[in-house]
Short mmCIF file of C-alpha atoms and ligand atoms in Angstrom, two decimals:
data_model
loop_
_atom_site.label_atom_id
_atom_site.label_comp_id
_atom_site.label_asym_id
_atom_site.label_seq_id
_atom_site.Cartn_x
_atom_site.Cartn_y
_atom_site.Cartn_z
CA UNK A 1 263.22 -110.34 71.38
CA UNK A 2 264.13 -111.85 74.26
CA UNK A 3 264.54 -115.96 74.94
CA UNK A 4 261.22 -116.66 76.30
CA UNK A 5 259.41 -114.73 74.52
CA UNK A 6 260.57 -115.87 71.53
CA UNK A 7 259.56 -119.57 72.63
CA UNK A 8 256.44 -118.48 73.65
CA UNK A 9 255.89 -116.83 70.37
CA UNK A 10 255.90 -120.08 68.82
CA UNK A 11 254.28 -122.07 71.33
CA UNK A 12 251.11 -119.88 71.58
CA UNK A 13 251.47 -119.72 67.36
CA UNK A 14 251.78 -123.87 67.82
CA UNK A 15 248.06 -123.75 69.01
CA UNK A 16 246.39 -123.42 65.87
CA UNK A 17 247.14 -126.90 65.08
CA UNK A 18 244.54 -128.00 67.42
CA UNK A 19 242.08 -126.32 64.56
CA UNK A 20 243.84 -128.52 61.45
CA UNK A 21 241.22 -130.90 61.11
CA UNK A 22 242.41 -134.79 59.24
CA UNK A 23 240.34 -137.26 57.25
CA UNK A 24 239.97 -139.35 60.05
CA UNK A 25 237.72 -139.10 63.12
CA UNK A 26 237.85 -140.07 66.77
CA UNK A 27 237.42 -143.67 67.41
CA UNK A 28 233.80 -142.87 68.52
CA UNK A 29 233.00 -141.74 65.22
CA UNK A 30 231.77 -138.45 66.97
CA UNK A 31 234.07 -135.67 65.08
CA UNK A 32 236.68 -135.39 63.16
CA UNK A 33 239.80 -136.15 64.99
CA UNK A 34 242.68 -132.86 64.77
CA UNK A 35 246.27 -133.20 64.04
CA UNK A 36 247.37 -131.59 67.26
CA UNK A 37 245.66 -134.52 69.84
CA UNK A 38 246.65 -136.84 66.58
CA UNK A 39 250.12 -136.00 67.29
CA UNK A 40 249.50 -136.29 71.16
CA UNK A 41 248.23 -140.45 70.13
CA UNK A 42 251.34 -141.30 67.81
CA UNK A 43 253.71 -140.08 70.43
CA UNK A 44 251.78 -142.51 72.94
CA UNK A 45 252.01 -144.70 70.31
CA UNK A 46 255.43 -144.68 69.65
CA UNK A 47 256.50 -144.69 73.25
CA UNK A 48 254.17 -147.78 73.65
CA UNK A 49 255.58 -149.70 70.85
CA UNK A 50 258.93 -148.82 70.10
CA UNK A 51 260.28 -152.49 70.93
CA UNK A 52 258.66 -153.53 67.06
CA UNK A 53 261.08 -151.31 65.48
CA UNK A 54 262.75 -153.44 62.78
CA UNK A 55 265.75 -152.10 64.05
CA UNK A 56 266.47 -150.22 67.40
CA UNK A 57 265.39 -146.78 68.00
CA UNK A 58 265.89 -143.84 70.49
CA UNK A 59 262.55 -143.41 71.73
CA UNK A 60 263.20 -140.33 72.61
CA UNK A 61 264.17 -138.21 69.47
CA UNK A 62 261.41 -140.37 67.60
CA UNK A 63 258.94 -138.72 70.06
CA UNK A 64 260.74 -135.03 69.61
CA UNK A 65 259.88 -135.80 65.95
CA UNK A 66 256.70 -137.18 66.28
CA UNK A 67 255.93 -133.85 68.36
CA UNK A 68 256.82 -131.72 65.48
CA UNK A 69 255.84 -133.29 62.29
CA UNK A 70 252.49 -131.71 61.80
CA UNK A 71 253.17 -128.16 62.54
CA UNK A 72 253.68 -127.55 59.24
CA UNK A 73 249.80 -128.13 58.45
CA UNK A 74 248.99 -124.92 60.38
CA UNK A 75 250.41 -123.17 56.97
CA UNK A 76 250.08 -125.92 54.49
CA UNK A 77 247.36 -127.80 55.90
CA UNK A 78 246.79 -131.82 56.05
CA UNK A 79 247.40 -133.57 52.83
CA UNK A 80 245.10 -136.98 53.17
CA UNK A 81 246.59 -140.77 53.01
CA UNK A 82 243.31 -141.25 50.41
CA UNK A 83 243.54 -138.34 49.11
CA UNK A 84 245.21 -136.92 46.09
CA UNK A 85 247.12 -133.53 46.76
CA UNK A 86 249.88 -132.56 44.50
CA UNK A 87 252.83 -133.68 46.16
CA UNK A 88 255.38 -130.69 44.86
CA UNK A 89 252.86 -128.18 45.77
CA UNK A 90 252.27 -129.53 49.03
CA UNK A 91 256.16 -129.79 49.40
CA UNK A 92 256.45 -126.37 48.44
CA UNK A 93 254.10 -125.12 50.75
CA UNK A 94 255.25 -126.93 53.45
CA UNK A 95 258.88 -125.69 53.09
CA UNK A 96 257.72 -121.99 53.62
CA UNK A 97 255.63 -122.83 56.89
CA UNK A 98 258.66 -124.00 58.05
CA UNK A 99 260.74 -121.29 56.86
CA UNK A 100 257.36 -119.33 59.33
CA UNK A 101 256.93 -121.48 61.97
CA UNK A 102 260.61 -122.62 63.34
CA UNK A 103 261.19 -119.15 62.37
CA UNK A 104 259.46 -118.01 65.37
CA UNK A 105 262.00 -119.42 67.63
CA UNK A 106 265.33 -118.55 68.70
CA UNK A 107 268.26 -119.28 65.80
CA UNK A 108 269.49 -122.66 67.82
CA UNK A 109 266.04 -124.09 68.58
CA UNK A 110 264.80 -123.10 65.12
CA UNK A 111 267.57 -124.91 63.39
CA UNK A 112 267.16 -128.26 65.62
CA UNK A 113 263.49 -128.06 65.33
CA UNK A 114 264.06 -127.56 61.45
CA UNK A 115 266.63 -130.30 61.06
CA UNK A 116 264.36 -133.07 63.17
CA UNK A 117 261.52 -131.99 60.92
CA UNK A 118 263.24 -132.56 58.02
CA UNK A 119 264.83 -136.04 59.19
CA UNK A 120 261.62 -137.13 59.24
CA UNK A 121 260.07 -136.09 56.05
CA UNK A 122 263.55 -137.82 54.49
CA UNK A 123 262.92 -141.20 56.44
CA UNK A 124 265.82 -142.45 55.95
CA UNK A 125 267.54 -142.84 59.25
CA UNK A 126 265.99 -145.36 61.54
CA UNK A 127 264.62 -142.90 64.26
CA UNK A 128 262.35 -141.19 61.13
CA UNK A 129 261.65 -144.43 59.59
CA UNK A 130 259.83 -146.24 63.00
CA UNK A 131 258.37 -142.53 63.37
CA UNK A 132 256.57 -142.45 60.00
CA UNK A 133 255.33 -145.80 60.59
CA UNK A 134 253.75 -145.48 63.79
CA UNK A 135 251.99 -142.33 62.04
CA UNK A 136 250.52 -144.51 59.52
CA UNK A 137 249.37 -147.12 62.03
CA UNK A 138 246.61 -144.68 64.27
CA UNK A 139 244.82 -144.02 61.18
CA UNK A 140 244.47 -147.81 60.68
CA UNK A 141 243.13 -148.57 64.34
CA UNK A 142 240.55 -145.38 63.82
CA UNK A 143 239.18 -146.66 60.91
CA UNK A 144 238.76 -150.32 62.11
CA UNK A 145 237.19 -148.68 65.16
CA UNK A 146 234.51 -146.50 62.97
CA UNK A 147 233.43 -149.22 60.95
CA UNK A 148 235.96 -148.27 57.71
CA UNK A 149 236.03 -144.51 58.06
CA UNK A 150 238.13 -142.82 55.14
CA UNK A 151 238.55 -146.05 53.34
CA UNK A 152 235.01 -146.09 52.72
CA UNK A 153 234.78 -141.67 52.33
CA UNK A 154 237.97 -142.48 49.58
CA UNK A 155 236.78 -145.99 48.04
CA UNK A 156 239.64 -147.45 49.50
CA UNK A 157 240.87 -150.92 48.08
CA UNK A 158 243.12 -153.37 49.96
CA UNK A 159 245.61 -152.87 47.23
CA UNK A 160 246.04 -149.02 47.67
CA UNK A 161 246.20 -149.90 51.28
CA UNK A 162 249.43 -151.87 51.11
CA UNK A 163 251.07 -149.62 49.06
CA UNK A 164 250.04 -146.46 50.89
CA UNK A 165 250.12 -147.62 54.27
CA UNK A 166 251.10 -151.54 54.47
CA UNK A 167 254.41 -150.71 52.49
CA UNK A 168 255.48 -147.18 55.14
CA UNK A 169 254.02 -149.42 58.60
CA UNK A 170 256.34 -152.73 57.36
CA UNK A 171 259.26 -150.81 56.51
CA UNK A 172 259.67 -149.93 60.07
CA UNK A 173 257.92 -151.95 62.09
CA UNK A 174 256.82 -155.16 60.01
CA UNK A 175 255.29 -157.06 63.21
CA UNK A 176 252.56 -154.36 63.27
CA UNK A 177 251.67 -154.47 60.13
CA UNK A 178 251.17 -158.41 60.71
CA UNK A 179 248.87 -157.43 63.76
CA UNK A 180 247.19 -155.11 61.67
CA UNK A 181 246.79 -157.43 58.36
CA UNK A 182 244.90 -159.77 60.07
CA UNK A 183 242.08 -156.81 61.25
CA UNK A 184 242.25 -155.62 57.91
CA UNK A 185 241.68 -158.29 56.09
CA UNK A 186 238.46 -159.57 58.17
CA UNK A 187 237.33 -156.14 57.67
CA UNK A 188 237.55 -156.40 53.43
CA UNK A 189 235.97 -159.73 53.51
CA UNK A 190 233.00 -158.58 55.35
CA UNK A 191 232.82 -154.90 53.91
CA UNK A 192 233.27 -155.02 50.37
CA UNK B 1 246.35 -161.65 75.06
CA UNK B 2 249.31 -160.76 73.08
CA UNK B 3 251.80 -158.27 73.17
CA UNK B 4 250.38 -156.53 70.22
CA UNK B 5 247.21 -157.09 70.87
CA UNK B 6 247.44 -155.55 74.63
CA UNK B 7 249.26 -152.32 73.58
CA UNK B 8 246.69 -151.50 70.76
CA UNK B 9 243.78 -152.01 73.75
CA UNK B 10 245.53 -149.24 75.48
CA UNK B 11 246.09 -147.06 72.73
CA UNK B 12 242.65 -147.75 71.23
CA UNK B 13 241.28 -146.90 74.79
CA UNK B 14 243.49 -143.76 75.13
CA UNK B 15 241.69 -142.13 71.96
CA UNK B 16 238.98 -140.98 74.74
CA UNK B 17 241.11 -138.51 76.12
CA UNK B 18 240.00 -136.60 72.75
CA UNK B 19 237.04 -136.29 74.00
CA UNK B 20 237.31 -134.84 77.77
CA UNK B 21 237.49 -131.16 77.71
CA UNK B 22 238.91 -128.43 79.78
CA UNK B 23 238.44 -125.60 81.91
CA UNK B 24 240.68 -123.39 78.87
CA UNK B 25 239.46 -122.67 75.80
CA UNK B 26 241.72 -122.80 72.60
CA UNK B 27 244.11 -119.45 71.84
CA UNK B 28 241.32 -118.29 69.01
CA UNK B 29 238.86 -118.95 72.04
CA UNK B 30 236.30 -120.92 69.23
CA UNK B 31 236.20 -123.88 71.86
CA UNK B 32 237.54 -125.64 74.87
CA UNK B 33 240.63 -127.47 74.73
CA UNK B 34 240.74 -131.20 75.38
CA UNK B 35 243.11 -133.08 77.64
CA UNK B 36 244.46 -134.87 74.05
CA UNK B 37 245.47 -131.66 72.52
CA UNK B 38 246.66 -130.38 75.90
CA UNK B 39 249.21 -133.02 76.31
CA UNK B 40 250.71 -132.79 73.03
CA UNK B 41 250.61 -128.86 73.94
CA UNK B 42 252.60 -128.92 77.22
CA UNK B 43 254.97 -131.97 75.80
CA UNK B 44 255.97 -129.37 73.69
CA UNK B 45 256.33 -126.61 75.89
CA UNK B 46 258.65 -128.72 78.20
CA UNK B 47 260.71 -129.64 74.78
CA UNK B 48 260.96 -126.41 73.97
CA UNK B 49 261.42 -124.91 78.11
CA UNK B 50 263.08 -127.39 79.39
CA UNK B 51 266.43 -125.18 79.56
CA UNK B 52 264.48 -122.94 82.03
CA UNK B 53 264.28 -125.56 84.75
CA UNK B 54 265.13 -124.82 87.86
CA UNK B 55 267.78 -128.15 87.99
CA UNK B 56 268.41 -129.60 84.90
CA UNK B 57 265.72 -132.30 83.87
CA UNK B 58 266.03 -135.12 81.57
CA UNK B 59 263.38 -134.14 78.90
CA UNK B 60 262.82 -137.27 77.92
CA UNK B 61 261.38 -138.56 80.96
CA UNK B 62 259.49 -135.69 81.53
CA UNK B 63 257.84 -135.36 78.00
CA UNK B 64 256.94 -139.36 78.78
CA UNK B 65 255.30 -138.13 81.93
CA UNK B 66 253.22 -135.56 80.21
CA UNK B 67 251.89 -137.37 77.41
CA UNK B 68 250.77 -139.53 80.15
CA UNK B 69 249.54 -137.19 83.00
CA UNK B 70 245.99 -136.77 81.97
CA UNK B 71 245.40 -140.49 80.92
CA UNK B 72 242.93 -140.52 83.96
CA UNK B 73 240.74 -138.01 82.95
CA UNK B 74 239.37 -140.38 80.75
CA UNK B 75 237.69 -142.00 83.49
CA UNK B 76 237.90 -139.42 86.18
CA UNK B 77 237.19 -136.47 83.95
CA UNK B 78 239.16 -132.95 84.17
CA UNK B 79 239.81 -131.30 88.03
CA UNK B 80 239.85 -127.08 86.76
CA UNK B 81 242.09 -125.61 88.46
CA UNK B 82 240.43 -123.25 89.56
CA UNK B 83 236.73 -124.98 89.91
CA UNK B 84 236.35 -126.63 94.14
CA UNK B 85 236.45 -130.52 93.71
CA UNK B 86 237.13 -132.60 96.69
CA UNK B 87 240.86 -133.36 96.75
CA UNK B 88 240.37 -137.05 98.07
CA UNK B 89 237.15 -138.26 96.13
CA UNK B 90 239.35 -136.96 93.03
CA UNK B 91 242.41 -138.94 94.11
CA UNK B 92 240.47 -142.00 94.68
CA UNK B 93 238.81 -141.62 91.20
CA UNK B 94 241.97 -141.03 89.65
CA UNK B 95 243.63 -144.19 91.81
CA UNK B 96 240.83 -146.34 89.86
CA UNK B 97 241.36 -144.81 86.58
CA UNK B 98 244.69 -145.53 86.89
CA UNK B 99 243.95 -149.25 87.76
CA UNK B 100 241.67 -149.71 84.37
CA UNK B 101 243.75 -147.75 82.53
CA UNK B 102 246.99 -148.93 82.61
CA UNK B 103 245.82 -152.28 83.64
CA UNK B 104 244.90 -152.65 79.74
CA UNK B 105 248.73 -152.98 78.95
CA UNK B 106 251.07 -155.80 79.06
CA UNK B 107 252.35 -155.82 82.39
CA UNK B 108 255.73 -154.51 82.73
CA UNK B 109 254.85 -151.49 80.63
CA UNK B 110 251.58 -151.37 82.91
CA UNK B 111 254.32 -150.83 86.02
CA UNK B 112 256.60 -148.46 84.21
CA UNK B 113 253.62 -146.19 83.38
CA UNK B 114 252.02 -146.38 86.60
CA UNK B 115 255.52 -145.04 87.89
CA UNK B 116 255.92 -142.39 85.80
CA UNK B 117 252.53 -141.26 86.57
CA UNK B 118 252.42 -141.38 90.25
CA UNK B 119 256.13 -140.01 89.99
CA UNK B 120 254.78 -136.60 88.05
CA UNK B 121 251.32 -136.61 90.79
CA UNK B 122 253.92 -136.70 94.07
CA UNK B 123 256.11 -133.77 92.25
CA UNK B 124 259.06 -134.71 94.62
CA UNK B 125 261.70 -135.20 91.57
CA UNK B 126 263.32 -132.62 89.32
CA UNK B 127 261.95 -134.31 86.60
CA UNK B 128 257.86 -134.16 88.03
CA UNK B 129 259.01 -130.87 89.60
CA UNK B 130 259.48 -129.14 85.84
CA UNK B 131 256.65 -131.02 84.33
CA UNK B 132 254.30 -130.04 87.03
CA UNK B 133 255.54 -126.10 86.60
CA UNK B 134 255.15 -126.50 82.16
CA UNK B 135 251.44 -128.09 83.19
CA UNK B 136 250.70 -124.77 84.51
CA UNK B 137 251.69 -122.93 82.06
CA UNK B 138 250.14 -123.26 78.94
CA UNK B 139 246.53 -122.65 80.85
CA UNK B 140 248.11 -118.81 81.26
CA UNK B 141 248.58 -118.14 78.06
CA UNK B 142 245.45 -119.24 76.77
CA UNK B 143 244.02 -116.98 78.93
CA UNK B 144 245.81 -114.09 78.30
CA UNK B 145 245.22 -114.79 74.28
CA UNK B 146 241.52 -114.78 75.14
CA UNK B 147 241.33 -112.09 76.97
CA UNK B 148 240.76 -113.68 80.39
CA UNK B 149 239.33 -117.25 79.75
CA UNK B 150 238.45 -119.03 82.71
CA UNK B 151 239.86 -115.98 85.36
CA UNK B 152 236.53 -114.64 84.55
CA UNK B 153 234.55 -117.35 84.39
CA UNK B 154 235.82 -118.20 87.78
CA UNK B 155 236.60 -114.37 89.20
CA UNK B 156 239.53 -115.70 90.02
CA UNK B 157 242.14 -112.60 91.54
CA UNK B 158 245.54 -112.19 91.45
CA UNK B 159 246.49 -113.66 95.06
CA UNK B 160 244.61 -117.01 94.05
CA UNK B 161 246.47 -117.13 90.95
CA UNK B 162 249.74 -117.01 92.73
CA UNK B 163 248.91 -119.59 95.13
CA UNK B 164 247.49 -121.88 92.64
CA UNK B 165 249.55 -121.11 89.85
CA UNK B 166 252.44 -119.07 90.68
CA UNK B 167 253.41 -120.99 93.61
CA UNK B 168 254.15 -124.27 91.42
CA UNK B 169 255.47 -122.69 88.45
CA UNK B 170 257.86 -120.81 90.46
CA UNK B 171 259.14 -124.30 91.94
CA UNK B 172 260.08 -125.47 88.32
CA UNK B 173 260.81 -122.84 86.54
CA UNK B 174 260.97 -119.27 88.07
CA UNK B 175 262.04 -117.50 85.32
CA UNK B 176 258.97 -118.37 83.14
CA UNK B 177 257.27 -117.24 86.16
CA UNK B 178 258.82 -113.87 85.86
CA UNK B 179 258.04 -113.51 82.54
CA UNK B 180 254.44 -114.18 82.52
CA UNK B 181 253.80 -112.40 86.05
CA UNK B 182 254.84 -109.23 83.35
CA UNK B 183 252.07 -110.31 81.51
CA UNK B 184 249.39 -111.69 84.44
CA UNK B 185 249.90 -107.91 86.17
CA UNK B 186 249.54 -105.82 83.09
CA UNK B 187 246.45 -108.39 82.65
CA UNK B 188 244.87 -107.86 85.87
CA UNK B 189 245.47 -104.10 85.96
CA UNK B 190 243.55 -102.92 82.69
CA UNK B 191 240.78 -105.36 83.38
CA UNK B 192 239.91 -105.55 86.91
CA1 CA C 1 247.17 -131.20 82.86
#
């Protein structure tokens, strides 16, 4: 196959992520919110507030991974924050979409795509650390916005909250998790 | 306001995108795309494309311009491409969008986004020229996965679709061009 067509291949198979539905919903409450447009907001995200980095980023490959990191769930699906998937099964799973999915592309394209992918799930270098904690921050924001969301759908408590999400957010950006504290923590007193 | 506090008003405000649809439906055709989903789409069409550009483009900038592009649909709504608005009552809408929208950040990023914005709406740069052409693009394979999309809906014919579509993809990036004309004539041929 030829170049293009090859990219296009993947690109038109890329749609279907716009159909992978997550736990949370839009800000307005009105839906379910997708992981495709959900990778769309952490992007914006990211590009917004890459200065909180704990330590400086390229904004740029972040955003290249940011792009990426879901396209797994068109094969695996999306494993919830709350939720309680088993995490070597899910791993498993998501190894062979990517085996499928980068596949698509041609060899050089597949192997970058492959090897940003993976620097993210590893988060260890600081590009993939900021990037997984700007994808645990939108979540946050949406469920503020709806009134608790799927803290209240997975009996959330503030505990499970810093270690699921407080722990990932301060690890690479700790000033937004301060932001983000203080919301939270009006929202336990008065909910629950 | 601070920092923080400013960006997340943005952000917040940018989940509405989600919810402004589009002329295009999604590949499966089960509903129309929104302007959310769409931007993550074409952001990674240009990641992926961006070797096909007519001059070489930094793909950074132009990925920042496309996740922002459509920002002022949220207030403006979505211009089809091939529905009849009026050009100037759209531009003006889109001038005031802008205003609001980006008015919600802190200001220096409020001036950087503003640029890249009105640099990707005057398409005069290599950068806007290429992210202009990948905008186009994505709309032509959706309809050619669904069979026709919104060409039918709007009985749109081949000489239109050159001038509206053609004509700028060409500009950025003529070889895609040649490969999906392969595609838009076999198209057009067996179905009208
Ligand atoms: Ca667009």
């Amino acid at each position: 196959m030829d170049r293009i067509s090859a990219q296009l291949a993947f690109l038109t198979e890329a749609d279907r992520l716009k159909s992978v539905n997550r736990a949370t919903t839009l800000c307005d409450a009105s839906r379910r919110e997708n992981s495709a447009e959900h990778s769309w907001h952490i992007a914006l995200y990211a590009l917004t507030m890459a200065e909180h980095a704990i330590r400086p980023v390229n904004v740029g490959r972040v955003i290249q991974m940011l792009l990426l990191h879901d396209i797994v769930e068109i094969d695996a699906g999306d494993a919830p924050i709350h939720g309680a998937p088993d995490p070597e099964a899910q791993a498993a799973l998501e190894q062979a979409a990517a085996d499928r999915l980068f596949g698509l592309l041609p060899p050089d394209q597949r192997d970058t795509y492959r090897a940003l992918w993976e620097e993210f799930e590893a988060a260890e270098t600081d590009d993939a650390i900021f990037a997984k904690s700007i994808d645990r921050v939108q979540p946050v924001i949406a469920n503020l916005e709806t009134g608790g969301g799927s803290w209240i759908e997975y009996s959330v408590t503030t505990a499970q909250l810093e270690t699921r999400v407080g722990s990932k957010v301060k690890r690479g950006a700790p000033a937004i998790w301060e932001a983000l504290k203080l919301r939270i923590d009006r929202w336990f007193e008065a909910n629950t």
